Tab-separated table of C-alpha atoms and ligand atoms in Angstrom:
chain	number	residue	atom	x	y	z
V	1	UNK	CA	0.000	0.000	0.000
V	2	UNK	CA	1.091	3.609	-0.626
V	3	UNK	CA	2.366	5.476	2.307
V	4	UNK	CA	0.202	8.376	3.102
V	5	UNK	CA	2.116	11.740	2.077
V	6	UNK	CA	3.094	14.981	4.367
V	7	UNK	CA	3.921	18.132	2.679
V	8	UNK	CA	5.845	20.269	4.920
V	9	UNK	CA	6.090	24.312	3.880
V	10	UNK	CA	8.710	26.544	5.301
V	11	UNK	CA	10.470	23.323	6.168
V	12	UNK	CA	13.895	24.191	7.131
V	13	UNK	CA	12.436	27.070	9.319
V	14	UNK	CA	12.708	26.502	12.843
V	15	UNK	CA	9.656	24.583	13.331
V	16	UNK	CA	10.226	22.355	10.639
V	17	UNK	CA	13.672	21.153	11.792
V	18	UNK	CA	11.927	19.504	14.962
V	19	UNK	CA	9.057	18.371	13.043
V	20	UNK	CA	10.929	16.715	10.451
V	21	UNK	CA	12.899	14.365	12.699
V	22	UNK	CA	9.976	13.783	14.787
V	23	UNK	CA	7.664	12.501	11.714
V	24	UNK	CA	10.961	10.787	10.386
V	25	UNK	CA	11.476	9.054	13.557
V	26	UNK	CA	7.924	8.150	13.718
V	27	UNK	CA	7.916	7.011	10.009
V	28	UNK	CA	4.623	6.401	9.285
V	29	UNK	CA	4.214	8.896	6.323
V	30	UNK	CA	6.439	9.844	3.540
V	31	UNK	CA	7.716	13.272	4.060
V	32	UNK	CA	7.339	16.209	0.800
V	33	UNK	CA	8.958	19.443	1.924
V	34	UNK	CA	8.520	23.192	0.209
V	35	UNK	CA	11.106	26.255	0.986
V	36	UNK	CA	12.782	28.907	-0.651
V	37	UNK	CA	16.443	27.592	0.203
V	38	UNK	CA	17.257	23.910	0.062
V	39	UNK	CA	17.072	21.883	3.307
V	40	UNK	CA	20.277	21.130	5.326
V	41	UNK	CA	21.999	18.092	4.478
V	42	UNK	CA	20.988	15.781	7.646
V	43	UNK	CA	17.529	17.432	7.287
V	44	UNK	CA	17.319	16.864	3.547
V	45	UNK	CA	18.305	12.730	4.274
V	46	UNK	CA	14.891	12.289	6.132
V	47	UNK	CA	12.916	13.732	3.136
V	48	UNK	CA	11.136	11.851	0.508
V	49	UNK	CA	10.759	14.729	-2.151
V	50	UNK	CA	12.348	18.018	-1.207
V	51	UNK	CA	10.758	20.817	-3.600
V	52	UNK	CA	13.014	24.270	-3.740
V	53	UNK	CA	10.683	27.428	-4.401
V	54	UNK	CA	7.862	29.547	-3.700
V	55	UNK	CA	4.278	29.173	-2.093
V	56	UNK	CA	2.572	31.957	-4.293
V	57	UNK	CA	4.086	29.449	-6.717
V	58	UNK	CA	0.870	27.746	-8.234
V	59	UNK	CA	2.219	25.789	-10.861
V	60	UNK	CA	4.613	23.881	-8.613
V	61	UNK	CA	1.848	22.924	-6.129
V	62	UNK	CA	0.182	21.895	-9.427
V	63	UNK	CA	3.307	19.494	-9.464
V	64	UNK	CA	3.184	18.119	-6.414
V	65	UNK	CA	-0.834	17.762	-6.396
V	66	UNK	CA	-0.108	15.466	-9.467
V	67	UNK	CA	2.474	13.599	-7.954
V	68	UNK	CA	1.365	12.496	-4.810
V	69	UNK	CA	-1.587	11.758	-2.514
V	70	UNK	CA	-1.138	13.903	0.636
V	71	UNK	CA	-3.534	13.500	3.286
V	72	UNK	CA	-1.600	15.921	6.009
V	73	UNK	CA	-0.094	19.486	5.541
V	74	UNK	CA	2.106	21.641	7.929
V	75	UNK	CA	2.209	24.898	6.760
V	76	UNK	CA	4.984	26.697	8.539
V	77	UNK	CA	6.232	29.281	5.980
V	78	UNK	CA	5.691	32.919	7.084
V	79	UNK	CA	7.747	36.035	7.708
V	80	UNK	CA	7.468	36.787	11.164
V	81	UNK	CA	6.722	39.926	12.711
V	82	UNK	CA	9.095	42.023	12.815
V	83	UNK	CA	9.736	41.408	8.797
V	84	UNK	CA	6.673	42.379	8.122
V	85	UNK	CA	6.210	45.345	9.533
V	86	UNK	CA	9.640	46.319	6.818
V	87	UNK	CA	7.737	44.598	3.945
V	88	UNK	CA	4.129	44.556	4.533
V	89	UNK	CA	2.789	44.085	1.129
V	90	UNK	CA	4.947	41.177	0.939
V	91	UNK	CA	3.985	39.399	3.872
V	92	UNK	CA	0.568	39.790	3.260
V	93	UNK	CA	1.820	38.272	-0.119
V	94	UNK	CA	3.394	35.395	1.922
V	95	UNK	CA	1.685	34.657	4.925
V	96	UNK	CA	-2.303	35.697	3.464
V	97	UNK	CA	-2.332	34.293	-0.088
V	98	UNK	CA	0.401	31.571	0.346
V	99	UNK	CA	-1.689	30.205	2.910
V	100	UNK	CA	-4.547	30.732	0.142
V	101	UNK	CA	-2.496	28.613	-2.057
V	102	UNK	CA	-1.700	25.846	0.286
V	103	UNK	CA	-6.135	25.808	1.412
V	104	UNK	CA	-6.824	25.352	-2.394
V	105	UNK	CA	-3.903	22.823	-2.477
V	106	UNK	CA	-5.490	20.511	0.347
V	107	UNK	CA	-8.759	21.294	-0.443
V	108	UNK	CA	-8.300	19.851	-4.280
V	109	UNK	CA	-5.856	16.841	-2.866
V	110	UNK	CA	-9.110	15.777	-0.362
V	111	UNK	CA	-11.464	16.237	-3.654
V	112	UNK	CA	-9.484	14.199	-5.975
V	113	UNK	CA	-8.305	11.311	-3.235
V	114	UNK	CA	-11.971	11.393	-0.874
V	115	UNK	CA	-10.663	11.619	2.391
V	116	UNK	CA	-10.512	14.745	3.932
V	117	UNK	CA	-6.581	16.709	4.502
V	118	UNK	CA	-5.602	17.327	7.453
V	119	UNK	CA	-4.315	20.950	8.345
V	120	UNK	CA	-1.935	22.199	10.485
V	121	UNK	CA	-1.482	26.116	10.890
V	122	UNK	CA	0.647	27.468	13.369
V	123	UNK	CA	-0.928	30.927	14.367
V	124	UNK	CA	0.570	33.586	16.972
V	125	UNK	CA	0.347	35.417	20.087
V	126	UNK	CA	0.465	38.224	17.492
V	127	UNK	CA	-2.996	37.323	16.814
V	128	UNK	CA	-3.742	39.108	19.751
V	129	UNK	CA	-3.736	43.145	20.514
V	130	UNK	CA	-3.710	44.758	23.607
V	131	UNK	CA	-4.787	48.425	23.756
V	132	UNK	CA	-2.664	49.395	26.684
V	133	UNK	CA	-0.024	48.088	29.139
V	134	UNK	CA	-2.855	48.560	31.559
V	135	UNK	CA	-5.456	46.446	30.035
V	136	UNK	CA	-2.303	43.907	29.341
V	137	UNK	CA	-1.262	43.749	33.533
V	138	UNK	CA	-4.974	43.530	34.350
V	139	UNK	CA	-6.171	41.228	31.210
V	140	UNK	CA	-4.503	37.880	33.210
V	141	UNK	CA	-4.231	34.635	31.042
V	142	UNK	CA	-6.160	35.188	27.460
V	143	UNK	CA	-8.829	33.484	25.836
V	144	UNK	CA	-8.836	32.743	22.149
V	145	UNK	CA	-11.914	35.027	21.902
V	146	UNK	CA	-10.268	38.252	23.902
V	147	UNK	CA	-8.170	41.236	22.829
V	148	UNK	CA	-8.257	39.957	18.885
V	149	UNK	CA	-7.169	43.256	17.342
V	150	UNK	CA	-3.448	43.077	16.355
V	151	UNK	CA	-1.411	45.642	15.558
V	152	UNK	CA	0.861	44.301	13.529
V	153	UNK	CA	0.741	43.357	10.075
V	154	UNK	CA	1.639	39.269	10.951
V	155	UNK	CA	-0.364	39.392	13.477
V	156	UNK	CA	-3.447	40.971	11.399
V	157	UNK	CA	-2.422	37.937	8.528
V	158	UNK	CA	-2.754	35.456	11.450
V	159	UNK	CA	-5.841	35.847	12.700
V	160	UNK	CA	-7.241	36.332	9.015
V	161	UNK	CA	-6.119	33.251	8.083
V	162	UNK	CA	-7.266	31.202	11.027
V	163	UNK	CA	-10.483	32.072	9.664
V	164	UNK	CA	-9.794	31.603	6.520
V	165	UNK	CA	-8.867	28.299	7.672
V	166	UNK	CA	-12.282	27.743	9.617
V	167	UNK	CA	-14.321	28.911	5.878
V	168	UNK	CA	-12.740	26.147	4.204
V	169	UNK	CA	-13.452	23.812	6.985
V	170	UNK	CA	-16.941	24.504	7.876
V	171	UNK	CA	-18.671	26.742	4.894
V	172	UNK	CA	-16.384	26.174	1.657
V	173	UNK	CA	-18.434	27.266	-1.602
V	174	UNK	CA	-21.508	26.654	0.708
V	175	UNK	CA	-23.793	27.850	-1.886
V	176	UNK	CA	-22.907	25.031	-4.797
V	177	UNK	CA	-25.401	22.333	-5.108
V	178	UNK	CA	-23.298	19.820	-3.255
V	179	UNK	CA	-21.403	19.611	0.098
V	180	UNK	CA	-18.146	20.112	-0.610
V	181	UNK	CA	-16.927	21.939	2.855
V	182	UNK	CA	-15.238	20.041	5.247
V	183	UNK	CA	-12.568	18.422	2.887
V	184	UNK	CA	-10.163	20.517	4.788
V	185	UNK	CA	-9.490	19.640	8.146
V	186	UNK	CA	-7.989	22.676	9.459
V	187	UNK	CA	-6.198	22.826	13.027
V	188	UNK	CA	-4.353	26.185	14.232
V	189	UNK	CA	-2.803	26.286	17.267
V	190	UNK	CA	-1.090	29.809	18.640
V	191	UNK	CA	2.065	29.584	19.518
V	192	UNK	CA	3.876	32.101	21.770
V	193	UNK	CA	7.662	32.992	21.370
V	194	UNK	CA	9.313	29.612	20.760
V	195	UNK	CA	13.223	28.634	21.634
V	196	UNK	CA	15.203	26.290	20.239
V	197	UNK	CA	18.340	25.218	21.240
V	198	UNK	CA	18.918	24.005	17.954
V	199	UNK	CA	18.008	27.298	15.683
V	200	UNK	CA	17.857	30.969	16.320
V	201	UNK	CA	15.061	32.858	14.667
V	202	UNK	CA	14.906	35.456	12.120
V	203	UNK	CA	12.547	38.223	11.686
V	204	UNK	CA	10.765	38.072	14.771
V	205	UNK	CA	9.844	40.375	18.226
V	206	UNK	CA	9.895	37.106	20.242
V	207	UNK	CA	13.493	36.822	19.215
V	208	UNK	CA	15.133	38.689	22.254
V	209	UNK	CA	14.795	35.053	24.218
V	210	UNK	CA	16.771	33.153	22.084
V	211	UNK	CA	18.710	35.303	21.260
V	212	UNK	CA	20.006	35.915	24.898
V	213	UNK	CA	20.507	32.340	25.208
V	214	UNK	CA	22.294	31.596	22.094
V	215	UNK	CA	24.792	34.698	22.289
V	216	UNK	CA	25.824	33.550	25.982
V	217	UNK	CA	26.610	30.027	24.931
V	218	UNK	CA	28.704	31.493	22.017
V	219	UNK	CA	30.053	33.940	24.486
V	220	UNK	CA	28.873	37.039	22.735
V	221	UNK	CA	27.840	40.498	24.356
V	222	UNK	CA	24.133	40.467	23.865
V	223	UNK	CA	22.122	44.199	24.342
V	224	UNK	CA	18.249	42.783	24.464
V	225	UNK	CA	15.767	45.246	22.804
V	226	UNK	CA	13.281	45.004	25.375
V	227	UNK	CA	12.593	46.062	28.598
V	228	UNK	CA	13.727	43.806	31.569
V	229	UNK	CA	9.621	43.868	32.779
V	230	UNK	CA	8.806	42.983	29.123
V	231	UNK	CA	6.490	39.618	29.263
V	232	UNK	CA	4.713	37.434	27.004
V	233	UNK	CA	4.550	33.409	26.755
V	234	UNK	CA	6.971	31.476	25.356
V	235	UNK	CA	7.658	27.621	24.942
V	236	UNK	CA	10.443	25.270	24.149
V	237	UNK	CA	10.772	24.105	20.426
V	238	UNK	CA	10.319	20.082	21.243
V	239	UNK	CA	6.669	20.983	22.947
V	240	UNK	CA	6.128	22.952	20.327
V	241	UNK	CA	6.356	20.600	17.306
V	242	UNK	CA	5.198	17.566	19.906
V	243	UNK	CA	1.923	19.866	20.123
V	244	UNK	CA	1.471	20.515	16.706
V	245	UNK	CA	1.820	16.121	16.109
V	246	UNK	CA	-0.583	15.664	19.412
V	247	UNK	CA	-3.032	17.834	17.306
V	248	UNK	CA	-3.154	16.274	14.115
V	249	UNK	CA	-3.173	12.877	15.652
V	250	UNK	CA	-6.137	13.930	17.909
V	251	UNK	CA	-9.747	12.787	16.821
V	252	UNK	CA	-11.938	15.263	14.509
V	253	UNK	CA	-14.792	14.465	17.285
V	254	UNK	CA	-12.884	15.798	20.028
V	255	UNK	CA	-12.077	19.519	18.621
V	256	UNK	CA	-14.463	22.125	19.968
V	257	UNK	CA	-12.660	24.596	18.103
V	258	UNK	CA	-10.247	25.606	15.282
V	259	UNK	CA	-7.444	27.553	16.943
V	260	UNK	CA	-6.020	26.757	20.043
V	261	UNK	CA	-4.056	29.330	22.657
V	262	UNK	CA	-0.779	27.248	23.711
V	263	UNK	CA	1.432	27.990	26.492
V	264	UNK	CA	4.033	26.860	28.741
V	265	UNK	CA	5.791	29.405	30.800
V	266	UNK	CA	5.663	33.434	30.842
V	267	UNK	CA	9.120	34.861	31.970
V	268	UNK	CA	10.202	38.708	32.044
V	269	UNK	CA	13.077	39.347	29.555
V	270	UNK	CA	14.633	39.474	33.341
V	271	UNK	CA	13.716	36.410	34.211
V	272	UNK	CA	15.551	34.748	30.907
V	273	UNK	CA	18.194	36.950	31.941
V	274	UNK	CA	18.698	35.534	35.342
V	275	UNK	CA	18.756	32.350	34.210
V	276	UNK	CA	21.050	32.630	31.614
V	277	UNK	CA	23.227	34.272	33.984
V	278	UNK	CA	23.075	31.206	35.940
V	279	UNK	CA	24.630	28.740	33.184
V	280	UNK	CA	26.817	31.382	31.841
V	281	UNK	CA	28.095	33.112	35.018
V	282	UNK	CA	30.392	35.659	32.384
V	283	UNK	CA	27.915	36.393	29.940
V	284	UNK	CA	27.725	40.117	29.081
V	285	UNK	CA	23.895	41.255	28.618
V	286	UNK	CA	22.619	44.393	28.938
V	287	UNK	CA	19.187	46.290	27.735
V	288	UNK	CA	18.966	48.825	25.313
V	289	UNK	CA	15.474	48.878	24.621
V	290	UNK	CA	13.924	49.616	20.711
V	291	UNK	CA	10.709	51.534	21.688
V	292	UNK	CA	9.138	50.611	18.600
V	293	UNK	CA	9.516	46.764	19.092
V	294	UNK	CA	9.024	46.855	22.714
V	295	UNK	CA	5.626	48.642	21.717
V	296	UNK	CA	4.951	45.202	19.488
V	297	UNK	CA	5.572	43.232	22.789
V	298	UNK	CA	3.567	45.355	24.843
V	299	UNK	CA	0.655	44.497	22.507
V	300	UNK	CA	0.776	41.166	22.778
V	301	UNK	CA	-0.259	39.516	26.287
V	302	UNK	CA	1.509	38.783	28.765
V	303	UNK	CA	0.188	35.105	29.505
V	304	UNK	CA	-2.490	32.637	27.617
V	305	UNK	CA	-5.521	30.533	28.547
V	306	UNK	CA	-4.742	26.921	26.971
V	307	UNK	CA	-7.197	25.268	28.765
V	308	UNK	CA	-9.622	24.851	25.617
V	309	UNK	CA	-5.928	22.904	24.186
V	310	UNK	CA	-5.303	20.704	27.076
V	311	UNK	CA	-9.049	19.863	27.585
V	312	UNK	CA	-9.757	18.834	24.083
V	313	UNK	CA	-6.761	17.276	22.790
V	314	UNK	CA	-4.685	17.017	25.943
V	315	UNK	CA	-1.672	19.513	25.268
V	316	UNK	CA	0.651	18.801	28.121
V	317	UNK	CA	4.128	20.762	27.716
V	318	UNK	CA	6.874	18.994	29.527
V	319	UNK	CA	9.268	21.599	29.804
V	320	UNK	CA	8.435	24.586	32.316
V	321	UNK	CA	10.929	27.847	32.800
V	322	UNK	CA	13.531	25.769	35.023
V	323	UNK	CA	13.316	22.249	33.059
V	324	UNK	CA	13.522	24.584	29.680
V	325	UNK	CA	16.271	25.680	30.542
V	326	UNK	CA	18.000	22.748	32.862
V	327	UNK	CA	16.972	19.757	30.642
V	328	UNK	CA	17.177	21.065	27.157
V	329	UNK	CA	18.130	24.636	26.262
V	330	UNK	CA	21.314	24.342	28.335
V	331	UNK	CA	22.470	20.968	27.616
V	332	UNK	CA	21.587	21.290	23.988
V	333	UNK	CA	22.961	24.413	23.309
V	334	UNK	CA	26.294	23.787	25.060
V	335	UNK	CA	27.077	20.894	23.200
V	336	UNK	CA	26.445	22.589	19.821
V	337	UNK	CA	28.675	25.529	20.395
V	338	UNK	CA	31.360	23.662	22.118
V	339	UNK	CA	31.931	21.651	19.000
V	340	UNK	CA	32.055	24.175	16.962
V	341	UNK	CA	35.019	25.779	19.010
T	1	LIG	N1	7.709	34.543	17.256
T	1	LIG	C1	6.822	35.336	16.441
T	1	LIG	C2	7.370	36.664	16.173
T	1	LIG	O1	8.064	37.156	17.022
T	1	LIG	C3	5.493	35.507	17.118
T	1	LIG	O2	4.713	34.421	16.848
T	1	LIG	O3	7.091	37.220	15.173
């Protein structure tokens, strides 16, 4: 029998570097990746079909529509949020109609193969805007349903396309004369600042965390662009991808909703600070604080509600602020640099 088929967008992205190995590892499906830039070697060895190019490309989805049966998408390709706000136009380019693309692409795969496609769609903390610091200290841990006015141009694309995402799976062309919503099994979860130990980010506000961490290990001065009070959710990478797998794995019947609030732990830049400071006693970090990205921060909250997430599908991260750190960031990230001394 023919394996069933993954495609993978934005694969050699942060997320995708986790999610590859797990799905590899797990090797129930053959794995099709899409990105810009060709995958790294030992990334590239656990891929099936690796496809170099461009979501708004339709003729090459055309491709791979005709040459496989894929019954699961992740689409992680975006440019995050501080990117955007530099090229607007082009991540609504990206992030809206890409993800337009890839809907039509799983939406046509379910139609020609029967079953429906499953969806993932990581969505953001950037989804949500909060008018003031004020409302943000008193707003405590956020629903899915509060504060949904972003002010940034990702965060506007996000929350669009979650919905987007929800048309295709409950009211697709609901006026033809047969059914054909519901092909598209669409599953968002959103994610708060992620770190990896095994990546740094590019192009986002979240990026201060990592970035902390990463410079110590290297032994780099590191001046964070947000305030030391500055606080919003964050998770470590392996939760992260092991949510977005716990998700797709979980039964259709279960889901009470579309998009999912995910969290794990909520330090102050401070807080990442300290702890840094504890596994690199030298490190030089100071703050010098960009007002204009600290204002993107300050709009989004400072803690989530993922009740909905652990209720429904039974998100459990296993990594708090101390285990984050103790178990895997440290570890992880000291091994990596010191072999490349
Ligand atoms: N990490 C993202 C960013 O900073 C937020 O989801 O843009």
């Amino acid at each position: 029998m023919r394996k069933p088929v993954v495609v993978i967008t934005g694969a050699g992205g942060e997320i995708g570097h986790g999610l590859i190995e797990q799905l590899a590892a797990d090797g129930t499906r053959l794995i099709v990746t899409l990105d810009m830039a060709p995958l790294e070697v030992p990334l590239a060895k656990h891929v099936a079909r690796e496809f170099t190019g461009s979501i708004l490309d339709r003729s090459l989805l055309e491709r791979i529509h005709s040459e496989f049966e894929v019954d699961m998408v992740f689409h992680l390709a975006a440019l995050l949020s501080t990117r955007s706000e530099f090229s607007p136009v082009m991540a609504h380019e990206v992030n809206v109609e890409g993800t337009l693309n890839l809907l039509e692409f799983a939406q046509h795969e379910a139609e020609s193969h029967g079953r429906p496609v499953t969806f993932l769609y990581p969505s953001s903390i950037a989804a949500y805007g909060m008018p003031s610091l004020d409302a943000k200290r008193t707003a405590g841990r956020v629903k899915e349903h509060e504060w949904t006015h972003p002010t940034t141009m990702y965060g506007c694309n996000k929350l669009y396309c979650e919905q987007l995402g929800e048309y295709y799976a409950r009211h697709y062309k609901q006026l033809s004369a047969e059914s054909i919503a519901g092909r598209v099994d669409f599953r968002a979860v959103r994610f708060p600042g992620l770190i990896s130990a095994i990546t740094v980010p590019s192009g986002g506000t979240s990026d201060y965390a990592p970035e902390m961490i990463h410079a110590a290990a290297k032994g780099e001065p590191y001046a964070c662009f947000v305030r030391p009070d500055a606080q919003i959710p964050f998770m470590a990478m392996p939760d992260g991808v092991g949510a977005l797998l716990k998700l797709a794995a979980a039964p259709r019947a279960s889901l009470t909703q579309t998009t999912y609030n995910l969290g794990a732990f909520a330090p102050t830049a401070d807080d990442v600070r300290r702890e840094v400071l504890q596994a690199f006693p030298g490190a030089q970090m100071s703050f010098i604080v960009d007002t204009k990205r600290q204002g993107i921060i300050d709009s989004w909250p400072a803690d989530v509600d993922d009740g909905a997430a652990r209720k429904d599908w039974g998100f459990a991260p296993e990594f708090d602020f101390e285990r984050a750190f103790r178990d895997y960031l440290i570890p992880t990230i000291r091994r990596r640099y010191d072999r490349n001394r």
